[in-house]
Coordinates of C-alpha atoms in Angstrom, one line a residue:
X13 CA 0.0 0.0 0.0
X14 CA 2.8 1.9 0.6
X15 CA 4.7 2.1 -2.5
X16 CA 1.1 2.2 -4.5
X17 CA 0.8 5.6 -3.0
X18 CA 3.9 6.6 -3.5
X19 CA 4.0 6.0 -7.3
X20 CA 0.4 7.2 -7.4
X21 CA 2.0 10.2 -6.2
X22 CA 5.1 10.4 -8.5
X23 CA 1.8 9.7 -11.7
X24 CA 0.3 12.8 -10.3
X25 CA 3.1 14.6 -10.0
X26 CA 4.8 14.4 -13.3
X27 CA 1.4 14.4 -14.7
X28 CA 0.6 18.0 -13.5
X29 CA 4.0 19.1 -15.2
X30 CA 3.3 17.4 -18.5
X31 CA -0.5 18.2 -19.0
X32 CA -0.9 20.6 -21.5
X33 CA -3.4 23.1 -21.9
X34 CA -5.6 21.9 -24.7
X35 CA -8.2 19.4 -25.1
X36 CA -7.1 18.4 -28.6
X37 CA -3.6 18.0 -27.1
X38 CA -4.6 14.9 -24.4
X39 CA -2.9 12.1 -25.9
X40 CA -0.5 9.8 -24.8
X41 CA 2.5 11.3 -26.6
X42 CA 2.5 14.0 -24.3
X43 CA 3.0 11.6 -21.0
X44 CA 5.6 10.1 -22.4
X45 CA 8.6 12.5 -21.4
X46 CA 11.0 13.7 -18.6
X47 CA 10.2 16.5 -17.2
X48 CA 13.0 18.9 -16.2
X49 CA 11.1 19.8 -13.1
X50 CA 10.8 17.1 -11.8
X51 CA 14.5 16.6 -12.0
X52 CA 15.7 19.9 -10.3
X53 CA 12.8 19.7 -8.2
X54 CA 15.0 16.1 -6.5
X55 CA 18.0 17.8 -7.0
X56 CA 16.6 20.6 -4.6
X57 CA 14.7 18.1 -2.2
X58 CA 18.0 16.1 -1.9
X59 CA 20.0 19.4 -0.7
X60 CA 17.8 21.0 1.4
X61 CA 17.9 20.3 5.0
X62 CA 14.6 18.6 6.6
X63 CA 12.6 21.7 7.6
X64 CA 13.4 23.4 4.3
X65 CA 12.5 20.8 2.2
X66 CA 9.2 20.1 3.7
X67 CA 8.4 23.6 3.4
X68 CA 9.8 24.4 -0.4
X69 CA 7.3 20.3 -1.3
X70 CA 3.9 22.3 0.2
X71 CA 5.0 25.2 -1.7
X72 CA 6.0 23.5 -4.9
X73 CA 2.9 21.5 -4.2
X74 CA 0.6 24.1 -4.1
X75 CA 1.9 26.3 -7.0
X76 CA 1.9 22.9 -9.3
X77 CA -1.7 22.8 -8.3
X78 CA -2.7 26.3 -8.9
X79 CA -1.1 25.4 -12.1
X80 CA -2.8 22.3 -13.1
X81 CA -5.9 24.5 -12.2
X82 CA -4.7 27.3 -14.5
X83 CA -4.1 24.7 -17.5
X84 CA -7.5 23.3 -17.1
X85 CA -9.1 26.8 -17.6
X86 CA -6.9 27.1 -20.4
X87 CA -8.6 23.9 -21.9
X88 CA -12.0 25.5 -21.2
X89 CA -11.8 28.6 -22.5
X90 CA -9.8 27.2 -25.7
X91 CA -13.0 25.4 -26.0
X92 CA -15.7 27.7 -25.8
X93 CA -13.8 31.3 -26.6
X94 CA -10.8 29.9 -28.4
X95 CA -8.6 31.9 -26.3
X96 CA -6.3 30.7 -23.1
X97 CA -7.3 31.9 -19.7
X98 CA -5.9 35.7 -18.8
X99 CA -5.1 35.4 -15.2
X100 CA -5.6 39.6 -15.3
X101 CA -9.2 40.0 -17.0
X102 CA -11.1 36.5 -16.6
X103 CA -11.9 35.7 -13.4
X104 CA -15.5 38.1 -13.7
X105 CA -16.3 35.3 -16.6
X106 CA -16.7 32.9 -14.4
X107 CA -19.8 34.5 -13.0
X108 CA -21.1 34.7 -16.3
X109 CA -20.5 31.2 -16.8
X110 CA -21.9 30.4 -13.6
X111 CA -25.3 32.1 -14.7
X112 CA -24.8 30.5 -18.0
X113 CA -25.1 27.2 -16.4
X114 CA -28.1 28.3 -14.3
X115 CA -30.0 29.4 -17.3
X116 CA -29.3 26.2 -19.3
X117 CA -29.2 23.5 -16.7
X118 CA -31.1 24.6 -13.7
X119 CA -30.1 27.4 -10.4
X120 CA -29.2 23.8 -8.4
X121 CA -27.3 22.0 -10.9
X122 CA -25.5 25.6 -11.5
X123 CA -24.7 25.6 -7.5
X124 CA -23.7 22.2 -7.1
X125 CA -21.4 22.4 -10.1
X126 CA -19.6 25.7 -8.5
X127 CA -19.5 23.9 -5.2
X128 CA -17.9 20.9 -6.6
X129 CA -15.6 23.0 -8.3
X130 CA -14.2 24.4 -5.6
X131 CA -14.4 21.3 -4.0
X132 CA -12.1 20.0 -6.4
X133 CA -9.7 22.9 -7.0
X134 CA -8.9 22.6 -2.5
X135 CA -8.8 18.8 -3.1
X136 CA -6.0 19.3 -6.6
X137 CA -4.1 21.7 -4.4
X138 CA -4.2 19.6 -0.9
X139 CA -3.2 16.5 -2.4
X140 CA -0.6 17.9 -4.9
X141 CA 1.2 19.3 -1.8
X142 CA 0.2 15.8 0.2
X143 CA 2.2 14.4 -2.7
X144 CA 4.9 16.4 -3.1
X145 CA 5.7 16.0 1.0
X146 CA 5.5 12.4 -0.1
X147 CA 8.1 12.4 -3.1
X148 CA 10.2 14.7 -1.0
X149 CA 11.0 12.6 2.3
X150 CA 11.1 9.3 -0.1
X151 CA 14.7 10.8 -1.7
X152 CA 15.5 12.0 1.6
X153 CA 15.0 8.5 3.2
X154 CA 16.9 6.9 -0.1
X155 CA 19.6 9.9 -0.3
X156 CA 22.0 8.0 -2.0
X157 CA 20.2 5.9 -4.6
X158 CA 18.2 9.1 -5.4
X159 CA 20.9 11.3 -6.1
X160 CA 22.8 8.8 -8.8
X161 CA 19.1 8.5 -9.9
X162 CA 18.6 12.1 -10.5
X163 CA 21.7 12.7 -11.9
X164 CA 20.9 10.0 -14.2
X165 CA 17.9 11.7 -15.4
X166 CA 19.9 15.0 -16.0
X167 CA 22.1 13.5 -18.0
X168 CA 19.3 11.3 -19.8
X169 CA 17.5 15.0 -20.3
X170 CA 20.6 16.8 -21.3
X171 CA 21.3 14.0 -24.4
X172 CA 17.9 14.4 -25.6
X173 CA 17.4 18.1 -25.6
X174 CA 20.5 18.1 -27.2
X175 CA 19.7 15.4 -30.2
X176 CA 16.2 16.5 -30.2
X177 CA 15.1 12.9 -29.3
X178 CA 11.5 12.3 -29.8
X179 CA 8.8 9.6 -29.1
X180 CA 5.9 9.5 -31.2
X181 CA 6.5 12.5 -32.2
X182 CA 7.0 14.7 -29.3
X183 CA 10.6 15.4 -28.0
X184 CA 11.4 13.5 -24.7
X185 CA 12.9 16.5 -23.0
X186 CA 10.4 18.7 -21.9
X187 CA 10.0 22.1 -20.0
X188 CA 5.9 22.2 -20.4
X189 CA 6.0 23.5 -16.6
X190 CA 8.0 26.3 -16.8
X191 CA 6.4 26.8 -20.3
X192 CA 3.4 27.2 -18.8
X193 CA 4.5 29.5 -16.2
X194 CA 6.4 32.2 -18.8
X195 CA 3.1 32.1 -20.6
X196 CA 1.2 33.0 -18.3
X197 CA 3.7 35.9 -16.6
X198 CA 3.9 36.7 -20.6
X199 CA 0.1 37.1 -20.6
X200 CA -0.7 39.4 -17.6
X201 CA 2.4 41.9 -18.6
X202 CA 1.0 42.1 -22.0
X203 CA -2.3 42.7 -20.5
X204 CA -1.0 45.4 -18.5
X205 CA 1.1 47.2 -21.4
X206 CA -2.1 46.6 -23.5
X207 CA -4.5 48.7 -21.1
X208 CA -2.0 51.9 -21.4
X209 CA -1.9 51.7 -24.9
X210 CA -5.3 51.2 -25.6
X211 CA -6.2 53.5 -23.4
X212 CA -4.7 56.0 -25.5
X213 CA -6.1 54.8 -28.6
X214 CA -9.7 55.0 -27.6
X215 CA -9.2 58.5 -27.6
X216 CA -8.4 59.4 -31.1
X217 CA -11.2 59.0 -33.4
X218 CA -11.3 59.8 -36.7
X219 CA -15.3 61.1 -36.6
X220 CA -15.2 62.2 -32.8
X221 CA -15.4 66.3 -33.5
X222 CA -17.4 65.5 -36.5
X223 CA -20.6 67.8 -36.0
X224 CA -24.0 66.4 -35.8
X225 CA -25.2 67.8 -38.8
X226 CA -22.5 66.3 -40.6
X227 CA -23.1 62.4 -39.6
X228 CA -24.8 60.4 -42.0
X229 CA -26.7 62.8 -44.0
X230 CA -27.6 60.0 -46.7
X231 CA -29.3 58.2 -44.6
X232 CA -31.7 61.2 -43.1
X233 CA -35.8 60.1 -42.7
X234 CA -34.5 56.5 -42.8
X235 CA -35.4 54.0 -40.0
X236 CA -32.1 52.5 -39.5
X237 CA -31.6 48.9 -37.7
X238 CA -28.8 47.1 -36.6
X239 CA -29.6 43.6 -35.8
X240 CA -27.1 41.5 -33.9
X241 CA -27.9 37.3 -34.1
X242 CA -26.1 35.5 -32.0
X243 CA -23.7 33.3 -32.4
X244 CA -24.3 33.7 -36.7
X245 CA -20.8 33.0 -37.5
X246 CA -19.3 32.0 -41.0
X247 CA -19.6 27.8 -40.2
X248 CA -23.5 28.0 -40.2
X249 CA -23.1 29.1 -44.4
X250 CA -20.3 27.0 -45.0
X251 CA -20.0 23.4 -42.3
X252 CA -21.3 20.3 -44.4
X253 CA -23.4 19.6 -41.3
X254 CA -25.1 23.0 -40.6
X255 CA -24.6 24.5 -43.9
X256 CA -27.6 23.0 -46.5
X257 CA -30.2 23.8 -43.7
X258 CA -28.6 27.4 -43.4
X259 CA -27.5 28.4 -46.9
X260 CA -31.3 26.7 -48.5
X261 CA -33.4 29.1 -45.8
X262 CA -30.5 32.1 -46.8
X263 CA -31.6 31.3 -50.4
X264 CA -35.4 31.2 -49.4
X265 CA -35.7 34.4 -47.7
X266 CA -33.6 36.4 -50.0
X267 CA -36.3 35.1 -52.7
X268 CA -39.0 36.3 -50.1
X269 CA -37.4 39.8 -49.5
X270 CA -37.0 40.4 -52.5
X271 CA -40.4 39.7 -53.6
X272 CA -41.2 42.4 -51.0
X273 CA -39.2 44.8 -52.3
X274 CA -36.0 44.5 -50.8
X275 CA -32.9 43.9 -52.0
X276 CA -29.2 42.8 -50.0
X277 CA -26.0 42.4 -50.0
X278 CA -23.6 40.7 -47.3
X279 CA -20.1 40.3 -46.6
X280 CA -18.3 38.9 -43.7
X281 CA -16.2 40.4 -41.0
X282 CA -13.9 39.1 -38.7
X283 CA -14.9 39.6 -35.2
X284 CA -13.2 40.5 -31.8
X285 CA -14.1 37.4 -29.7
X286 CA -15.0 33.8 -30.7
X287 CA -17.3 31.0 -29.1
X288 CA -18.8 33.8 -26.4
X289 CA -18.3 37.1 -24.4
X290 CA -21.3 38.7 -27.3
X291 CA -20.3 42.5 -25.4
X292 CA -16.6 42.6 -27.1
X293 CA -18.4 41.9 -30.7
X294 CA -20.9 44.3 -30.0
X295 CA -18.6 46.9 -28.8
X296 CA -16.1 46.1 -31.9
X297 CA -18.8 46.1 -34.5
X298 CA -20.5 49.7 -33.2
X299 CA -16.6 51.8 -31.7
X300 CA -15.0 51.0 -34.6
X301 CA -12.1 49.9 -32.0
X302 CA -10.6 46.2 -31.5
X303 CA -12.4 44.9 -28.2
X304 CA -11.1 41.5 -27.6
X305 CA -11.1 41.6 -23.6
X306 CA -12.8 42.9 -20.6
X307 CA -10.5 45.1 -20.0
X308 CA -10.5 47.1 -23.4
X309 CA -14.5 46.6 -23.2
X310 CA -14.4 48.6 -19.6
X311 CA -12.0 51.5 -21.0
X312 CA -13.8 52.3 -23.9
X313 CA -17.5 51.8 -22.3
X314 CA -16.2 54.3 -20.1
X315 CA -15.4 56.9 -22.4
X316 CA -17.0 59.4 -24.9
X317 CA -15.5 57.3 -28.1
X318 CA -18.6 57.6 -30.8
X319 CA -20.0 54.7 -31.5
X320 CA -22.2 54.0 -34.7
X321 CA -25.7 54.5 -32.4
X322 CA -24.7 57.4 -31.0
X323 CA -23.8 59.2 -34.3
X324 CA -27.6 58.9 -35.2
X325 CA -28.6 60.2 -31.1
X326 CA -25.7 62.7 -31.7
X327 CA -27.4 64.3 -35.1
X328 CA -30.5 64.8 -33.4
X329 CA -32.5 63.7 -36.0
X330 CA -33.2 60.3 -35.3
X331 CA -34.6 58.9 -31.7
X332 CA -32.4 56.1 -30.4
X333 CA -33.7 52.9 -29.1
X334 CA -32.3 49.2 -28.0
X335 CA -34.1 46.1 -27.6
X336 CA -32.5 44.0 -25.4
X337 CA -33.5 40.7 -24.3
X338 CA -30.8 39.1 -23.0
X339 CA -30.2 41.7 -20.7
X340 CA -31.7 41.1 -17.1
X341 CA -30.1 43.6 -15.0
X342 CA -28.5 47.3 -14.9
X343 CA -27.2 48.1 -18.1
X344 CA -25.0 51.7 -17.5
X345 CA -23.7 50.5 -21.1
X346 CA -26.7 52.3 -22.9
X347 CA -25.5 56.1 -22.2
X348 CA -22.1 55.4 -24.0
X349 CA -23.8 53.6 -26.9
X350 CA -26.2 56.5 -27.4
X351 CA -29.5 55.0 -26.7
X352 CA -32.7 56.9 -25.3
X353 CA -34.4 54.2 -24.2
X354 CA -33.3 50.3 -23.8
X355 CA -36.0 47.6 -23.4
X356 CA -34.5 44.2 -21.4
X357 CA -35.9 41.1 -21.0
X358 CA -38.4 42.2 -18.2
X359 CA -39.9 45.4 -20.1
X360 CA -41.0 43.2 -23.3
X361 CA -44.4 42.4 -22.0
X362 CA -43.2 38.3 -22.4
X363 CA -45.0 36.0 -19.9
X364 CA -43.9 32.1 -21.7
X365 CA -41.3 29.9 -20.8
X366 CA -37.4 30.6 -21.1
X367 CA -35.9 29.2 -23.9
X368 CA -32.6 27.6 -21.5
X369 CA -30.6 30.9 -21.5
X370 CA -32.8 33.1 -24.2
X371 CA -35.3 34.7 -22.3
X372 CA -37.8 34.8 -25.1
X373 CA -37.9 33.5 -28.9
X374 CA -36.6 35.9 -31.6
X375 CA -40.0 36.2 -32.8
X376 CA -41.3 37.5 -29.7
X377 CA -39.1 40.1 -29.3
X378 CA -39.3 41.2 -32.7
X379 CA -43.2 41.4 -32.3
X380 CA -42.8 43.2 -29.2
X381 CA -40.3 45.5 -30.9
X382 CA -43.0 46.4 -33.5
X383 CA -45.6 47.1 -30.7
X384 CA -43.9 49.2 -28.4
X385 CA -41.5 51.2 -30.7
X386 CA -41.2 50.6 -34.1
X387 CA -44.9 50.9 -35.0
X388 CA -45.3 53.5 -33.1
X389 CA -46.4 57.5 -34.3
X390 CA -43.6 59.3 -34.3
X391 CA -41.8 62.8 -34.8
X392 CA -38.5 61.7 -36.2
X393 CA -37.2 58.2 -37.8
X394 CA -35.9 55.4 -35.7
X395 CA -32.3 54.4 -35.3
X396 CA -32.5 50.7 -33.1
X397 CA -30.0 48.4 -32.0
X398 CA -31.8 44.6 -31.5
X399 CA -30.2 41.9 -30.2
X400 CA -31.5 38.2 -30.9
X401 CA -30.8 35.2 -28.5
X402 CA -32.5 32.2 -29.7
X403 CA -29.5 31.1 -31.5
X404 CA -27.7 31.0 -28.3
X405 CA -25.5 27.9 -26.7
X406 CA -26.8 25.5 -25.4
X407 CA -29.2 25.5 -28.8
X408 CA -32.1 23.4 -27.0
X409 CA -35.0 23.6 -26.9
X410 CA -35.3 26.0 -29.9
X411 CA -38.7 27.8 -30.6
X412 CA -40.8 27.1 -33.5
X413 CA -42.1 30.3 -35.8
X414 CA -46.2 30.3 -35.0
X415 CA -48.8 33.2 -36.5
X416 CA -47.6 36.3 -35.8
X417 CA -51.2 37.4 -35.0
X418 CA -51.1 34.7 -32.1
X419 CA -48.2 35.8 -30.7
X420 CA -49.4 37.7 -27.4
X421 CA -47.9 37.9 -24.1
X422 CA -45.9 34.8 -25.0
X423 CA -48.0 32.0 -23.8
X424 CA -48.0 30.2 -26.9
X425 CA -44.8 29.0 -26.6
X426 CA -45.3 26.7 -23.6
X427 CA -46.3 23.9 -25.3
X428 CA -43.4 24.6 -27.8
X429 CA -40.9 24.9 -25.2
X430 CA -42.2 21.3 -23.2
X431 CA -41.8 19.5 -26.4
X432 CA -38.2 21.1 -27.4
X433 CA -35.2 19.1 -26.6
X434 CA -33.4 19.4 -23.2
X435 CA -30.1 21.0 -23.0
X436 CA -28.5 18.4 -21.1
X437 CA -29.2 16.0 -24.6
X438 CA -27.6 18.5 -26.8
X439 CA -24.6 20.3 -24.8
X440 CA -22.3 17.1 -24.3
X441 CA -22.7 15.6 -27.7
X442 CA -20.6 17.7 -30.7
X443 CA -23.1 16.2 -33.5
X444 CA -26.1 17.4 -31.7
X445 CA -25.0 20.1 -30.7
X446 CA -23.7 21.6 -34.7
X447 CA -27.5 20.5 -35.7
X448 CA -29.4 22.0 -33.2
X449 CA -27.1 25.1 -33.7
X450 CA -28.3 25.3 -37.7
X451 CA -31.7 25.0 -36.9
X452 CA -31.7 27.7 -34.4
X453 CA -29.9 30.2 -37.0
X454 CA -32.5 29.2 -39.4
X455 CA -35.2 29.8 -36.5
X456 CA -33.3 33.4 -35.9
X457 CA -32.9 34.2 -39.9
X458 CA -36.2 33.4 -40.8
X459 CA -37.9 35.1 -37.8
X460 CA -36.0 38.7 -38.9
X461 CA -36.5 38.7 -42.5
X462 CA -40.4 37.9 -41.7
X463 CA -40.6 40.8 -39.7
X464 CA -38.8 42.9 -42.2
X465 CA -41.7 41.7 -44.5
X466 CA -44.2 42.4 -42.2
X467 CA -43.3 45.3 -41.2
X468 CA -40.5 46.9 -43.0
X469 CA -41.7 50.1 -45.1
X470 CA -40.1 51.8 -48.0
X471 CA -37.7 53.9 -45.4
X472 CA -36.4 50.8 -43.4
X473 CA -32.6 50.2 -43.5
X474 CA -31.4 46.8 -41.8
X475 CA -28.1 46.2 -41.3
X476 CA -28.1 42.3 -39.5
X477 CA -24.9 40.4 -38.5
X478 CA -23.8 37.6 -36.2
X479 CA -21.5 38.7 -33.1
X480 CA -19.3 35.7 -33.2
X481 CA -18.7 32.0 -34.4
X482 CA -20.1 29.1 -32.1
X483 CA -17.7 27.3 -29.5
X484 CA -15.1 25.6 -31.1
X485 CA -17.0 22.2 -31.0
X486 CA -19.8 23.6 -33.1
X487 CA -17.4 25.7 -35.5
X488 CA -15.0 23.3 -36.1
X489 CA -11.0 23.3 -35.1
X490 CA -8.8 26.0 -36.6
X491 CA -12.2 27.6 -37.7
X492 CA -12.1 31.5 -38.7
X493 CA -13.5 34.6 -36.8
X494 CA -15.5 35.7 -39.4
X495 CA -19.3 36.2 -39.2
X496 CA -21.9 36.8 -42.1
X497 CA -23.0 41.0 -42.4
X498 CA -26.0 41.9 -44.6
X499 CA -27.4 45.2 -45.7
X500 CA -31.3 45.1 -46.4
X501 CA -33.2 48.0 -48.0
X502 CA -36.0 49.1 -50.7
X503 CA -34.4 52.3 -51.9
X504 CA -32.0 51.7 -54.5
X505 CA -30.1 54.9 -53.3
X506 CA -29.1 52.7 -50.1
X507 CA -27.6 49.7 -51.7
X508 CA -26.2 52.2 -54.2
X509 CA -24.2 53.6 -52.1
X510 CA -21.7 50.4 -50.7
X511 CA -21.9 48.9 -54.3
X512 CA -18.1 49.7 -54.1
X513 CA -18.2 47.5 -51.1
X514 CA -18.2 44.6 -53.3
X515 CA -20.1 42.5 -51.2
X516 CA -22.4 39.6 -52.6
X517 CA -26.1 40.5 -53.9
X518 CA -28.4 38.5 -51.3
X519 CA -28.8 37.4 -47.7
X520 CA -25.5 34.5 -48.5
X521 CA -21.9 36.1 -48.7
X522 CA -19.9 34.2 -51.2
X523 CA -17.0 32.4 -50.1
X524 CA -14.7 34.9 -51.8
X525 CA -16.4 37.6 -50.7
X526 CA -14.7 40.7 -48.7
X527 CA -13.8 39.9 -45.5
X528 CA -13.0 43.3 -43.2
X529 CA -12.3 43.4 -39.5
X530 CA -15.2 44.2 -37.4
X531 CA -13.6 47.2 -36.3
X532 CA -13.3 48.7 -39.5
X533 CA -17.3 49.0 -40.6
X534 CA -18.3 51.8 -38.2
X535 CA -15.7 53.8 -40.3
X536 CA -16.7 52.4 -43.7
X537 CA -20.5 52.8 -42.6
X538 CA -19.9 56.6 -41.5
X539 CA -18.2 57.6 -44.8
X540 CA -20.5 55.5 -47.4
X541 CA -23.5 57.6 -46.5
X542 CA -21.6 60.9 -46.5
X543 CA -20.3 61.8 -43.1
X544 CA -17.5 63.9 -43.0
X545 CA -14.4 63.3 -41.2
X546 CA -13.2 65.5 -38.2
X547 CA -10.7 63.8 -36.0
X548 CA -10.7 64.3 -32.1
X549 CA -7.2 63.5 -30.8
X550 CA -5.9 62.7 -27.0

């Protein structure tokens, strides 16, 4: 029993130092190495005296832990944001993930998971020491075999760093730990240079002293709406799984727009954030500034930096509006993006079921979007920002499009929602989870373009986009940034004046169609319907 817990303890040991921090890179390959840790970690433990060495194992123990813990995040949010874990700017995420969980899978399924997790981050970090004590007094207690041991494995490490000696394709000497540990130190310092220099940038924009009278003078007695679908990224139009359901109802309601009048063309732009985190797309699509973190997100939110919705508030010609249904609490965020009013998921009038995390189906808050603004009387024209949510992770259920005359407080849906799949059916399996992710772009497409129908009128400009691709899962490995935009409109003027945009006639980029950073559209936007440049410097 003895010795089983000891090598138990040398396997979780020199397991922690060789783990890597990417699903994908799991495989046996990687476990199959020396460590150089572990070697100057016995060298250490063999020449400290007893008190000292205990002391320096609980240490090492614990910072191999926190470690391991740090690597797993880095798995987790490779997954789902395609990004490692900043040690800086992500810990706030977490709460977001938490409610996340709480939407999808329940509040007590959501607490019980955060208990366990801590629960098993105390239990990594107890026994990591626990094992590290272990390790420790076991070359102390066998001093002299373990030092011709370790300087064995020196020398063994030494030879094959120097030939480059490999198994299965991966060199046997390895420095993953202290790999790890530079990247993360390299990670928070670049976060900190990044927040000076970005700091600075926010504050030179090209239209920020541009009068109101001078900002988007084309577009004056227009109803302007920028339409944000979540999740919408470039895999729905081109995956072989997702992609004939996606691309045939593209094709579909093109054919139906256009036999209401309206004509569009789309492009695709790369966005800020992948997989989640919606804000830094938004934010990037509407500042015309590269908002890939919290941290950039919370400088610039902060600030007077123009967005595109607060050029239209700023020419007083347009009232301002946002129709929010993912939101369900404070929102300070509206002043800087220029909107009057902001309806969230509890000012919608919607009394059915929760779709998991969407608080309502597209359709619904479309409807309720006609009702309480759009179709309204009013004095000047109508510049909204909506955001959609039924094409949100986990993808299940998804709603179903019913008469939009039977709409009502929402009620309709119940039955709907009851007979939808669960999320925990969809979330853990890949191929589910890419199917039910097409329909529910389908569901989100569809449900826009019939309100445009509907309701849109000779004067209606809709600009409609996603914020981001799906988690990597869904998207595919090594899949692109880049997320479908589209331009809808009936006067000829408005389409006229991006035809130098080159972007593809109808609802469906082409493949080879222009792809642009996200950032760079609130620029392109501003000058294609005549605004006129007036820089504002720090």
């Amino acid at each position: 029993m003895r010795w089983t817990v000891t090598g138990l303890a040398a396997l979780l040991v020199v397991g922690a130092l060789l783990l890597p921090n990417a699903l994908w890179a799991l495989k046996p390959n990687r476990f199959t190495r020396i460590p150089v840790e572990a070697v100057l970690g016995a060298a250490v433990a063999l020449w400290l005296p007893r008190r000292p060495r205990l002391v320096a194992a609980v240490v090492a123990g614990v910072g191999l832990g926190v470690l391991t813990m740090l690597n797993v995040l880095d798995m987790g949010f490779r997954e789902y944001l395609g990004r490692g874990f900043n040690l800086v700017l992500d810990w706030e995420l977490l709460d977001d993930a938490q409610a996340y969980v709480a939407d999808s899978m329940g509040g007590t399924f959501a607490v019980l998971a955060a208990v366990g997790a801590v629960v098993l981050v105390l239990l990594l970090i107890g026994v990591m020491a626990l094992a590290m004590v272990r390790l420790s007094n076991l070359l102390a207690s066998h001093r002299a075999v373990a030092a011709r041991g370790t300087l064995i494995a020196a020398m063994a490490w030494i030879v094959c760093y120097a030939l480059s000696l490999e198994i299965a394709g991966m060199p046997i000497a390895s420095d993953r730990a202290a790999d790890a540990l530079k990247m993360q130190a390299r990670r928070v310092a670049d976060t900190v240079r990044d927040e000076a220099a970005f700091a600075k940038e926010a504050k030179s924009d090209t239209f920020g002293a541009t009068p109101g009278s001078q900002l988007v003078p084309d577009l004056r007695g227009k109803d302007v709406i920028f339409t944000f679908i979540e999740s919408y990224g470039r895999s729905a139009v081109e995956d072989p799984i997702m992609a004939p359901g996606v691309d045939a109802t593209l094709d579909a309601r093109t054919e139906a727009l256009e036999k209401a009048g309206f004509r569009a063309k789309s492009g695709w732009l790369t966005s800020a954030t992948y997989g989640g985190s919606s804000w830094l797309g938004h934010s990037t699509f509407l500042s015309g500034l590269w908002i890939d973190n919290q941290q950039r997100y919370r400088t610039v939110t902060s600030g007077d930096h123009l967005t595109l919705t607060k050029a239209f508030q700023k020419t007083g010609a347009w009232d301002t509006v946002g129709v929010m249904p993912g939101i369900q609490k404070g929102w300070p965020e509206a002043k800087y993006y220029g909107l009057d009013k902001v309806y969230n998921a509890f000012q919608l009038g919607y009394q059915g079921p929760k779709f998991s995390w969407s608080t309502m189906p597209d359709q619904y808050a479309l409807e309720a979007f006609q009702r309480l603004v759009h179709g309204k009387k009013r004095d000047k024209p109508l510049m909204s920002e909506v955001i959609l949510t039924s094409s949100h992770q986990p993808w299940a259920p998804i709603p179903k499009l019913v008469g939009w005359d039977q709409l009502g407080d929402g009620s309709v849906f119940d039955a709907i929602q009851k007979a939808g799949k669960k999320p925990a059916d969809v979330v853990t399996d890949s191929a589910k989870s890419r199917e039910e992710y097409g329909k529910s772009i389908q569901y989100s497409v569809t449900a826009l373009t019939q309100w445009l129908e509907r309701y849109g009128t000779d004067d209606t400009v809709l600009v409609f986009l996603g914020d981001h691709q799906p988690i990597a899962r869904v998207s595919g490995d090594k899949a692109s940034r880049d997320v479908p935009v589209s331009l809808v409109a009936k006067d000829p003027k408005v389409l006229d004046r991006i035809a130098g945009w080159n972007w593809t006639d109808g609802l469906k980029p082409a493949p080879d169609a222009p792809v642009w950073k996200m950032d760079s559209f609130r620029d392109r936007f501003l000058t294609a319907y005549g605004s006129t440049p007036h820089p504002s410097k720090d």
